Short mmCIF file of C-alpha atoms in Angstrom, two decimals:
data_model
loop_
_atom_site.label_atom_id
_atom_site.label_comp_id
_atom_site.label_asym_id
_atom_site.label_seq_id
_atom_site.Cartn_x
_atom_site.Cartn_y
_atom_site.Cartn_z
CA MET A 1 20.00 44.94 -10.39
CA ILE A 2 17.26 46.58 -12.43
CA ILE A 3 13.66 45.49 -11.87
CA ALA A 4 11.56 46.08 -14.98
CA ASP A 5 8.51 45.77 -12.76
CA GLY A 6 5.74 43.71 -14.35
CA VAL A 7 7.40 42.77 -17.63
CA ARG A 8 6.50 39.35 -19.01
CA PRO A 9 9.29 37.16 -20.44
CA ASP A 10 7.45 36.70 -23.74
CA ALA A 11 6.78 40.43 -24.11
CA LEU A 12 10.41 41.25 -23.37
CA SER A 13 11.73 38.65 -25.82
CA ARG A 14 9.43 39.90 -28.59
CA SER A 15 10.58 43.48 -28.12
CA ILE A 16 14.23 42.44 -28.14
CA ASP A 17 13.73 40.29 -31.25
CA ALA A 18 11.95 43.17 -32.99
CA GLY A 19 14.99 45.41 -32.47
CA HIS A 20 13.25 47.82 -30.10
CA LEU A 21 15.64 47.23 -27.18
CA PRO A 22 19.21 47.26 -28.53
CA ALA A 23 20.95 47.57 -25.15
CA LEU A 24 19.07 44.59 -23.74
CA LYS A 25 19.71 42.66 -26.94
CA ALA A 26 23.44 43.18 -26.45
CA LEU A 27 23.20 41.85 -22.89
CA ARG A 28 21.35 38.77 -24.14
CA GLU A 29 23.96 38.10 -26.81
CA GLU A 30 26.84 38.39 -24.35
CA GLY A 31 25.13 36.75 -21.38
CA GLN A 32 21.85 34.93 -21.01
CA LEU A 33 18.11 35.62 -20.92
CA SER A 34 16.31 33.08 -18.72
CA THR A 35 12.74 32.56 -17.61
CA VAL A 36 12.50 31.98 -13.85
CA THR A 37 9.76 31.77 -11.25
CA SER A 38 8.80 34.67 -9.03
CA ALA A 39 7.23 34.29 -5.57
CA PHE A 40 3.63 33.89 -4.41
CA PRO A 41 2.03 36.36 -4.06
CA SER A 42 3.40 37.64 -7.36
CA VAL A 43 3.01 41.30 -6.45
CA THR A 44 5.28 44.35 -6.17
CA GLY A 45 6.73 44.72 -2.70
CA PRO A 46 6.54 41.18 -1.36
CA ALA A 47 8.06 39.86 -4.61
CA TYR A 48 11.07 42.19 -4.10
CA ALA A 49 12.04 40.13 -1.02
CA PRO A 50 13.64 37.32 -3.08
CA PHE A 51 15.91 39.83 -4.85
CA LEU A 52 16.89 41.77 -1.75
CA MET A 53 16.71 39.16 1.01
CA GLY A 54 17.14 35.84 -0.80
CA ARG A 55 13.99 34.57 0.88
CA TYR A 56 10.37 34.00 -0.02
CA PRO A 57 8.09 36.85 1.06
CA GLY A 58 6.02 34.80 3.50
CA ASN A 59 9.19 33.67 5.26
CA VAL A 60 10.21 37.26 6.04
CA GLY A 61 6.76 38.44 7.13
CA LEU A 62 5.37 39.85 3.87
CA PRO A 63 2.42 37.56 3.03
CA GLY A 64 0.96 40.19 0.74
CA LEU A 65 0.65 43.84 -0.06
CA ARG A 66 -2.06 43.89 2.58
CA TRP A 67 -2.43 41.65 5.64
CA TYR A 68 -4.24 41.46 8.96
CA ASP A 69 -2.31 41.42 12.22
CA ARG A 70 -3.92 38.84 14.48
CA SER A 71 -1.45 39.59 17.26
CA ARG A 72 -2.36 43.31 17.43
CA ARG A 73 1.32 43.93 18.23
CA ILE A 74 2.47 45.16 14.81
CA ALA A 75 -0.45 46.99 13.18
CA ARG A 76 -1.62 48.78 16.31
CA LEU A 77 -4.11 51.21 14.81
CA SER A 78 -7.84 50.50 14.85
CA GLY A 79 -8.55 47.58 12.54
CA HIS A 80 -5.08 46.04 12.98
CA ALA A 81 -4.56 45.78 9.23
CA ARG A 82 -1.46 46.63 7.26
CA SER A 83 -1.38 48.04 3.72
CA TYR A 84 1.86 48.89 1.93
CA VAL A 85 -0.07 50.95 -0.60
CA GLY A 86 0.38 54.50 0.64
CA SER A 87 1.80 55.84 3.88
CA GLU A 88 2.26 52.46 5.56
CA MET A 89 4.94 51.53 3.05
CA ARG A 90 7.30 53.18 5.53
CA PHE A 91 6.71 50.23 7.89
CA VAL A 92 8.05 47.53 5.55
CA ASP A 93 11.59 47.66 6.94
CA ARG A 94 10.20 47.42 10.46
CA ASP A 95 7.88 44.53 9.61
CA ILE A 96 10.32 42.22 7.83
CA ASP A 97 12.28 39.54 9.67
CA ARG A 98 15.14 41.17 11.58
CA ALA A 99 17.26 38.03 11.40
CA SER A 100 17.29 38.06 7.59
CA PRO A 101 19.87 40.53 6.21
CA THR A 102 19.21 42.61 3.11
CA MET A 103 21.59 43.16 0.21
CA PHE A 104 21.96 46.74 1.38
CA GLU A 105 23.23 45.55 4.77
CA LEU A 106 25.69 43.06 3.28
CA ALA A 107 26.99 45.00 0.26
CA LYS A 108 28.09 48.48 1.26
CA PRO A 109 28.15 51.11 -0.09
CA SER A 110 24.90 50.70 -1.98
CA PHE A 111 21.78 52.57 -2.99
CA GLY A 112 18.20 51.77 -3.90
CA ALA A 113 15.74 53.42 -6.26
CA LEU A 114 12.01 52.96 -5.65
CA SER A 115 12.81 49.97 -3.46
CA VAL A 116 9.98 48.97 -1.15
CA ILE A 117 12.60 47.27 1.02
CA GLY A 118 15.35 49.63 2.10
CA ARG A 119 16.74 48.39 5.39
CA GLY A 120 20.45 49.10 5.54
CA LEU A 121 20.31 52.23 3.40
CA ARG A 122 20.96 55.73 4.62
CA ARG A 123 18.26 58.26 3.79
CA ARG A 124 20.40 59.92 1.14
CA ASP A 125 20.90 56.55 -0.57
CA ARG A 126 17.16 56.02 -1.10
CA ILE A 127 16.08 57.43 -4.45
CA GLY A 128 12.35 58.18 -4.46
CA GLN A 129 11.92 58.88 -0.74
CA SER A 130 12.02 62.69 -0.70
CA ALA A 131 8.87 64.63 0.14
CA ALA A 132 8.83 66.20 -3.33
CA PHE A 133 9.10 62.82 -5.05
CA VAL A 134 6.41 61.23 -2.87
CA ALA A 135 4.07 64.14 -3.61
CA ARG A 136 4.68 63.79 -7.34
CA ALA A 137 4.15 60.04 -7.31
CA ALA A 138 0.97 60.39 -5.24
CA ALA A 139 -0.42 62.99 -7.63
CA THR A 140 0.43 60.78 -10.60
CA HIS A 141 -1.25 57.80 -8.96
CA PHE A 142 -4.46 59.42 -7.77
CA ARG A 143 -4.98 61.35 -11.01
CA GLY A 144 -4.67 58.13 -12.98
CA ASN A 145 -1.91 59.72 -15.05
CA VAL A 146 -0.45 56.68 -16.80
CA ARG A 147 2.07 58.61 -18.92
CA GLY A 148 3.16 60.40 -15.79
CA TRP A 149 4.68 57.13 -14.60
CA LEU A 150 6.90 57.03 -17.68
CA ALA A 151 8.20 60.48 -16.82
CA ILE A 152 8.93 59.26 -13.29
CA ASP A 153 10.78 56.22 -14.65
CA ARG A 154 12.90 58.42 -16.88
CA MET A 155 13.70 60.75 -14.00
CA VAL A 156 14.65 57.82 -11.75
CA GLY A 157 16.77 56.30 -14.52
CA GLU A 158 18.66 59.54 -15.02
CA GLU A 159 19.35 59.85 -11.29
CA VAL A 160 20.59 56.25 -11.17
CA VAL A 161 22.90 56.84 -14.13
CA HIS A 162 24.27 60.00 -12.49
CA ARG A 163 24.99 58.23 -9.19
CA LEU A 164 26.67 55.26 -10.85
CA ARG A 165 28.81 57.68 -12.88
CA THR A 166 29.87 59.82 -9.92
CA GLN A 167 29.91 57.35 -7.01
CA ARG A 168 31.56 53.99 -6.49
CA VAL A 169 29.05 51.56 -5.04
CA ARG A 170 29.14 47.79 -4.70
CA TYR A 171 25.43 47.27 -5.25
CA ALA A 172 22.46 49.17 -6.66
CA PHE A 173 18.84 48.04 -6.77
CA VAL A 174 16.70 49.96 -9.24
CA ALA A 175 12.95 49.48 -9.68
CA LEU A 176 11.34 51.03 -12.76
CA THR A 177 7.57 50.68 -12.41
CA GLY A 178 6.28 52.12 -15.68
CA ILE A 179 5.79 48.71 -17.33
CA ASP A 180 3.56 47.58 -14.48
CA LYS A 181 1.53 50.81 -14.39
CA THR A 182 0.97 50.87 -18.15
CA SER A 183 0.16 47.15 -18.24
CA HIS A 184 -2.52 47.61 -15.59
CA ALA A 185 -4.01 50.46 -17.63
CA GLU A 186 -3.81 49.15 -21.19
CA GLY A 187 -2.60 45.53 -21.13
CA HIS A 188 0.84 43.96 -21.28
CA ASP A 189 1.07 44.12 -25.08
CA ALA A 190 0.00 47.78 -25.47
CA GLN A 191 2.22 50.26 -27.29
CA ILE A 192 2.70 52.35 -24.17
CA VAL A 193 4.21 49.30 -22.43
CA GLY A 194 6.78 49.24 -25.22
CA ASP A 195 7.53 52.88 -24.42
CA ALA A 196 8.15 51.88 -20.79
CA MET A 197 10.47 49.07 -21.90
CA ARG A 198 12.51 51.52 -23.95
CA ILE A 199 13.14 53.60 -20.83
CA VAL A 200 14.62 50.49 -19.21
CA ASP A 201 16.71 49.95 -22.33
CA ASP A 202 17.89 53.57 -22.38
CA THR A 203 18.89 53.33 -18.72
CA VAL A 204 20.89 50.14 -19.35
CA ALA A 205 22.55 51.70 -22.42
CA GLN A 206 23.72 54.75 -20.48
CA ILE A 207 24.97 52.72 -17.51
CA ARG A 208 26.97 50.52 -19.86
CA SER A 209 28.33 53.43 -21.89
CA ASP A 210 29.62 55.15 -18.75
CA ALA A 211 31.13 51.91 -17.42
CA GLU A 212 32.89 51.16 -20.70
CA ARG A 213 34.27 54.68 -20.90
CA ASP A 214 35.86 54.60 -17.45
CA GLY A 215 36.93 50.95 -17.52
CA ARG A 216 34.40 49.47 -15.09
CA TRP A 217 32.41 47.36 -17.54
CA GLY A 218 34.75 44.37 -17.38
CA LYS A 219 33.96 43.89 -13.70
CA MET A 220 30.35 45.09 -13.64
CA SER A 221 27.41 42.72 -13.33
CA LEU A 222 24.34 44.32 -14.90
CA TRP A 223 21.18 42.27 -14.46
CA VAL A 224 17.58 43.00 -15.47
CA GLY A 225 14.64 41.08 -14.04
CA SER A 226 11.01 41.31 -13.03
CA ASP A 227 8.97 40.53 -9.94
CA HIS A 228 5.77 39.36 -11.63
CA GLY A 229 4.02 39.00 -14.95
CA HIS A 230 0.59 40.18 -16.11
CA SER A 231 -2.57 38.81 -17.68
CA PRO A 232 -5.80 40.36 -18.97
CA VAL A 233 -8.70 41.08 -16.61
CA ARG A 234 -12.23 41.08 -17.98
CA GLU A 235 -14.20 40.75 -14.75
CA HIS A 236 -13.71 42.16 -11.25
CA GLU A 237 -15.10 40.18 -8.31
CA ASP A 238 -15.62 42.72 -5.54
CA LEU A 239 -15.12 40.37 -2.61
CA VAL A 240 -16.07 42.99 -0.04
CA ALA A 241 -19.39 43.66 -1.76
CA LEU A 242 -19.99 39.95 -2.33
CA LEU A 243 -19.40 39.04 1.30
CA GLY A 244 -21.66 41.91 2.32
CA GLU A 245 -24.43 40.46 0.15
CA TRP A 246 -23.93 37.15 1.93
CA GLY A 247 -24.44 38.85 5.29
CA TYR A 248 -20.85 39.19 6.50
CA SER A 249 -19.33 42.36 7.89
CA THR A 250 -15.86 43.02 6.47
CA LEU A 251 -12.66 44.87 7.20
CA ALA A 252 -10.85 45.92 4.03
CA HIS A 253 -8.74 48.77 2.67
CA PRO A 254 -9.02 51.65 2.23
CA TRP A 255 -11.56 51.70 5.09
CA ALA A 256 -9.90 49.15 7.36
CA PHE A 257 -11.32 50.35 10.66
CA ASN A 258 -14.30 48.04 11.26
CA THR A 259 -13.46 46.58 14.67
CA SER A 260 -16.62 44.41 14.67
CA ALA A 261 -15.98 42.78 11.29
CA ASP A 262 -16.52 39.08 10.66
CA ILE A 263 -13.88 38.76 7.93
CA ALA A 264 -10.77 40.73 7.00
CA VAL A 265 -10.30 40.90 3.22
CA MET A 266 -6.69 41.59 2.20
CA VAL A 267 -6.23 41.77 -1.59
CA SER A 268 -2.86 41.87 -3.37
CA GLY A 269 -2.12 42.44 -6.98
CA ASN A 270 -5.22 42.22 -7.37
CA ALA A 271 -5.44 38.54 -8.31
CA MET A 272 -4.96 36.98 -4.88
CA THR A 273 -6.39 37.57 -1.46
CA HIS A 274 -6.06 36.50 2.15
CA LEU A 275 -9.28 36.10 4.11
CA TYR A 276 -8.92 36.19 7.90
CA LEU A 277 -11.64 34.63 10.06
CA ASP A 278 -12.51 34.64 13.77
CA LEU A 279 -11.01 38.11 14.13
CA ASP A 280 -11.52 38.15 17.87
CA GLN A 281 -8.79 35.52 18.25
CA LYS A 282 -5.20 36.72 18.67
CA THR A 283 -3.64 33.42 17.70
CA ARG A 284 -3.87 31.52 14.44
CA SER A 285 -6.33 28.66 14.06
CA TRP A 286 -6.18 25.96 11.40
CA TRP A 287 -8.90 24.84 9.02
CA PRO A 288 -9.85 21.70 10.99
CA ALA A 289 -10.89 24.03 13.85
CA LEU A 290 -12.40 26.69 11.58
CA GLY A 291 -14.30 24.43 9.22
CA ALA A 292 -17.34 23.85 11.41
CA ARG A 293 -18.24 27.55 11.32
CA TRP A 294 -16.82 28.59 7.95
CA SER A 295 -17.24 25.60 5.61
CA ASP A 296 -20.32 27.13 3.93
CA LEU A 297 -18.31 30.26 3.16
CA ALA A 298 -15.55 28.17 1.62
CA GLU A 299 -17.98 26.20 -0.53
CA ASN A 300 -19.75 29.34 -1.71
CA LEU A 301 -16.48 31.02 -2.62
CA LEU A 302 -15.21 27.96 -4.46
CA SER A 303 -18.33 27.99 -6.63
CA ARG A 304 -17.50 31.50 -7.91
CA ALA A 305 -16.07 31.76 -11.41
CA SER A 306 -13.42 34.15 -10.05
CA VAL A 307 -11.80 31.51 -7.85
CA ASP A 308 -9.22 29.23 -9.43
CA LEU A 309 -7.47 27.85 -6.35
CA MET A 310 -8.51 27.91 -2.70
CA ILE A 311 -5.80 27.18 -0.16
CA LEU A 312 -6.80 26.20 3.38
CA PRO A 313 -3.99 26.02 5.96
CA THR A 314 -4.53 22.86 8.02
CA GLY A 315 -1.42 22.97 10.20
CA PRO A 316 2.09 24.42 10.48
CA GLY A 317 3.29 22.05 7.74
CA SER A 318 0.23 21.26 5.66
CA CYS A 319 -2.68 22.71 3.71
CA GLU A 320 -5.57 21.63 1.55
CA ILE A 321 -5.74 22.90 -2.04
CA ARG A 322 -9.14 22.99 -3.73
CA ALA A 323 -10.28 23.84 -7.24
CA ALA A 324 -13.87 23.78 -8.51
CA GLY A 325 -14.36 20.81 -10.80
CA ARG A 326 -10.85 19.50 -10.11
CA GLY A 327 -11.24 18.32 -6.53
CA SER A 328 -8.88 18.72 -3.60
CA ALA A 329 -5.43 17.59 -2.54
CA THR A 330 -3.21 17.84 0.51
CA LEU A 331 0.22 19.47 0.43
CA ALA A 332 2.57 18.63 3.29
CA TRP A 333 6.14 19.78 3.86
CA GLY A 334 8.99 19.59 6.31
CA GLU A 335 12.80 19.64 6.28
CA SER A 336 12.79 20.98 2.69
CA ARG A 337 10.70 18.04 1.44
CA TYR A 338 7.29 18.31 -0.21
CA SER A 339 4.52 15.75 -0.65
CA TYR A 340 1.33 16.23 -2.63
CA ALA A 341 -1.56 13.78 -2.19
CA PRO A 342 -4.69 14.07 -4.37
CA SER A 343 -7.83 13.14 -2.47
CA SER A 344 -11.04 13.98 -4.34
CA GLY A 345 -9.08 15.22 -7.34
CA ASP A 346 -5.84 16.78 -8.53
CA PRO A 347 -6.18 20.60 -8.56
CA LEU A 348 -2.55 21.20 -9.57
CA GLY A 349 -2.56 18.48 -12.22
CA ILE A 350 0.73 16.86 -11.18
CA GLY A 351 -0.40 13.53 -9.73
CA ALA A 352 0.71 12.12 -6.37
CA GLN A 353 4.20 13.20 -5.32
CA ALA A 354 6.12 12.06 -2.24
CA SER A 355 9.08 13.62 -0.43
CA LEU A 356 10.30 15.85 -3.25
CA SER A 357 13.32 18.08 -2.80
CA GLU A 358 12.96 21.74 -3.72
CA SER A 359 14.70 21.05 -7.00
CA GLU A 360 12.43 18.09 -7.76
CA ALA A 361 9.35 20.11 -6.79
CA TYR A 362 10.43 22.76 -9.28
CA ASP A 363 10.98 20.21 -12.06
CA ILE A 364 7.59 18.56 -11.49
CA THR A 365 5.67 21.84 -11.71
CA ILE A 366 7.62 24.16 -14.03
CA LYS A 367 5.78 23.18 -17.22
CA THR A 368 2.34 23.09 -15.58
CA ASP A 369 -0.15 25.91 -15.13
CA TYR A 370 1.27 26.48 -11.62
CA PRO A 371 5.08 26.66 -11.87
CA ASP A 372 6.87 26.06 -8.57
CA ALA A 373 3.48 25.85 -6.84
CA LEU A 374 4.48 23.34 -4.14
CA VAL A 375 7.32 25.43 -2.77
CA GLN A 376 5.49 28.73 -3.17
CA VAL A 377 2.28 27.61 -1.48
CA ALA A 378 4.20 26.04 1.39
CA SER A 379 6.26 29.17 2.01
CA LEU A 380 3.17 31.39 2.04
CA VAL A 381 1.00 29.12 4.18
CA GLY A 382 3.90 28.76 6.60
CA SER A 383 3.84 32.49 7.35
CA ALA A 384 2.17 33.28 10.67
CA ARG A 385 0.74 36.39 9.02
CA SER A 386 -1.11 34.58 6.21
CA GLY A 387 -4.88 34.26 6.03
CA ASP A 388 -7.18 31.40 6.97
CA ILE A 389 -8.41 31.16 3.38
CA ILE A 390 -6.08 32.08 0.51
CA LEU A 391 -7.58 32.62 -2.94
CA SER A 392 -5.74 32.66 -6.27
CA ALA A 393 -7.90 34.19 -8.96
CA ALA A 394 -8.97 32.51 -12.18
CA ARG A 395 -7.76 33.88 -15.49
CA ASP A 396 -9.67 36.97 -16.64
CA TRP A 397 -10.58 37.83 -13.02
CA ASP A 398 -9.28 39.81 -10.10
CA TYR A 399 -10.64 40.69 -6.65
CA ARG A 400 -10.84 44.46 -6.54
CA ALA A 401 -13.49 46.47 -8.37
CA ARG A 402 -13.22 49.81 -6.56
CA TYR A 403 -10.64 52.32 -5.36
CA GLU A 404 -8.24 51.97 -8.29
CA PRO A 405 -7.43 55.38 -9.86
CA ILE A 406 -6.42 53.53 -13.03
CA PRO A 407 -9.09 50.96 -13.96
CA HIS A 408 -7.29 47.65 -14.35
CA VAL A 409 -7.51 45.75 -17.62
CA SER A 410 -4.56 43.57 -16.58
CA SER A 411 -3.56 42.17 -13.23
CA HIS A 412 -1.20 39.88 -11.31
CA GLY A 413 -0.67 38.25 -7.95
CA ALA A 414 -2.04 34.77 -8.66
CA LEU A 415 -0.27 31.42 -8.87
CA HIS A 416 -0.77 30.71 -12.56
CA ARG A 417 2.10 30.88 -15.01
CA GLU A 418 1.35 34.24 -16.64
CA HIS A 419 1.93 35.84 -13.24
CA MET A 420 4.64 33.57 -11.85
CA LEU A 421 7.07 33.40 -14.79
CA VAL A 422 9.45 36.35 -15.14
CA PRO A 423 12.58 37.15 -17.18
CA LEU A 424 16.10 37.35 -15.81
CA LEU A 425 18.70 38.90 -18.11
CA LEU A 426 22.39 38.61 -17.17
CA ASN A 427 25.28 40.32 -18.92
CA ARG A 428 27.47 37.23 -18.42
CA PRO A 429 26.53 33.55 -18.72
CA PRO A 430 25.79 31.85 -15.37
CA ALA A 431 27.45 28.61 -14.30
CA SER A 432 24.05 26.91 -13.96
CA ALA A 433 20.56 27.72 -15.20
CA PRO A 434 18.76 30.28 -13.00
CA ARG A 435 15.48 28.93 -11.64
CA ARG A 436 13.92 31.29 -9.14
CA THR A 437 14.14 34.99 -8.30
CA VAL A 438 15.12 33.90 -4.80
CA ASP A 439 18.41 32.71 -6.34
CA VAL A 440 19.36 36.24 -7.41
CA MET A 441 20.57 37.49 -4.03
CA PRO A 442 23.00 34.61 -3.29
CA SER A 443 24.27 34.90 -6.86
CA ALA A 444 24.87 38.63 -6.42
CA LEU A 445 26.76 37.98 -3.20
CA VAL A 446 28.96 35.40 -4.93
CA ALA A 447 29.63 37.86 -7.76
CA LEU A 448 30.68 40.44 -5.18
CA GLY A 449 32.84 38.02 -3.21
CA ILE A 450 30.63 38.27 -0.11
CA THR A 451 29.90 35.24 2.07
CA VAL A 452 26.38 33.92 1.46
CA PRO A 453 24.32 33.55 4.67
CA LYS A 454 23.22 29.97 5.31
CA THR A 455 19.67 31.10 6.10
CA LEU A 456 18.74 32.08 2.51
CA ASP A 457 16.04 30.21 0.59
CA GLY A 458 17.87 30.57 -2.72
CA ILE A 459 21.08 29.13 -4.16
CA SER A 460 23.66 30.80 -6.39
CA PHE A 461 23.70 30.16 -10.13
CA PHE A 462 27.41 31.10 -10.18
#
C-alpha cells in the first residue's frame, strides 16, 4: 500500500493521461482507478488511520494533528496539549485505541515506511525512524528545503524496493510525502509536484519489475492511494492572533504552555481547527451548556470570511452545523443511522434526511460540496478528544499564518471536496466500487486471507 500523500485524483489522472506516469498507467489499465472519500480531518497522520486501522480517526483517538487533553491523563506536560508535528509523533501508537488492531499487528511479517502509525512493527521494520533519518528530515523541514523532500522520497522508495526484493513480507505500508510538501509550497498543479509523482511511479515500476522477475507479481496486490487532497490558499486567518485581539488568552502550538488560557486552538492541515473552551473542566461539556458563555465567540467566528462550516457538538449523538448565509441544521446519529434536519437553513445543501444508512448517507452527499459529510462529522464529533467548536475553513483560507518553514500556498484538512476526495489505484479490478479509504484495510485483509475484525468502520470491496 503506497500513499502518494496529498495527491488529488484529478491531478493524478491528468499526469497518467499525459503519459508522465507509465507504471501507474499500466496499473490503471489492468485494474481500476477510483475516486474515494478520505476522513475528516483530511490531514496526514489522522487520515492514515483508515488505511492502517480500518476506522475513522476520531474513533481511534486521533481527532486531529493537534488536540487538547481535557482529562490531563494522556498529555501530562504543562498545557496538556498534543501535537504530532515533531517529537510527540512518537506518542501516536500509545494514544490510539488499544482495542483496534493495526494492519501491522494482523499481517505479519510487515514493514512501514514513514508511517505515523506503527504499532505492531519492530524497530528494524520502521523505515524513517533512525536518528540519522529524523535529523535529515528535521533539517529539510526547518530549512524549508522543498526539493530536499523529493530526495527523501527517492531514498525511501529505494529502501522499500530493496526490502521487498530481499525479504518476504505479507504487508508493506509506504508513505511518500513529496507530493504534499511540494503542493504546500507551490500548489497542487506545479511542475515540482509532477516530479514528486514520478518518484511514486518509479517506485511502483521497480517493485513490479522485481516481482515479475521472481514470479511474485501474479499474487501481489499493489495499491496506490492518498490521504487527502489540496486546494489553493490565498489568505491565512491567524486564529491565535485574532482571538488575542478579541481579548482571549490562548493555548496553541508551538508555545502550548499557557496554563491560564481561555481557549485552546488546535489547528490541523491547516484548514480545520478544534477550539476547546472552559479549560479548567476535566470532562467534556456540550454546546447547550457552553452556549451561554461562548455564543458571542461563535457568532463572531461565523462572521469571518475564513469560516465555511462551524460544528457545535450538542450531545454524544448530535451536533449543530452552521454556515454563514446558509443557516443551521442538526445532525443526529445512532446505531449506524444518520438524520439531518435543517432548521434556519441547509448548510450542507442536501435537504432533510431521516435515518440514512452509511451507504445512503454516502450516496446523498458524494456529489455535493461536502462528500460523505454526515458520516465524517459524526465520527469526529463522537470522539471524546474533539473540540467544543470545530471549524472547517472556507476555500482560499486556512488557519495558520505563522511557524511554517515553507509558506503555504495550498492547504488541506477541511470538509470540502477538494480535500476529501482522493484517488485509489488497484492493480486488479475490485468486486465492488471502492467508496472510502476506511474500506482499504478490510479489503487488504480479505486479499491476504486474514479474518476481518467485526469492529472495523469499513467494508471490503473484494
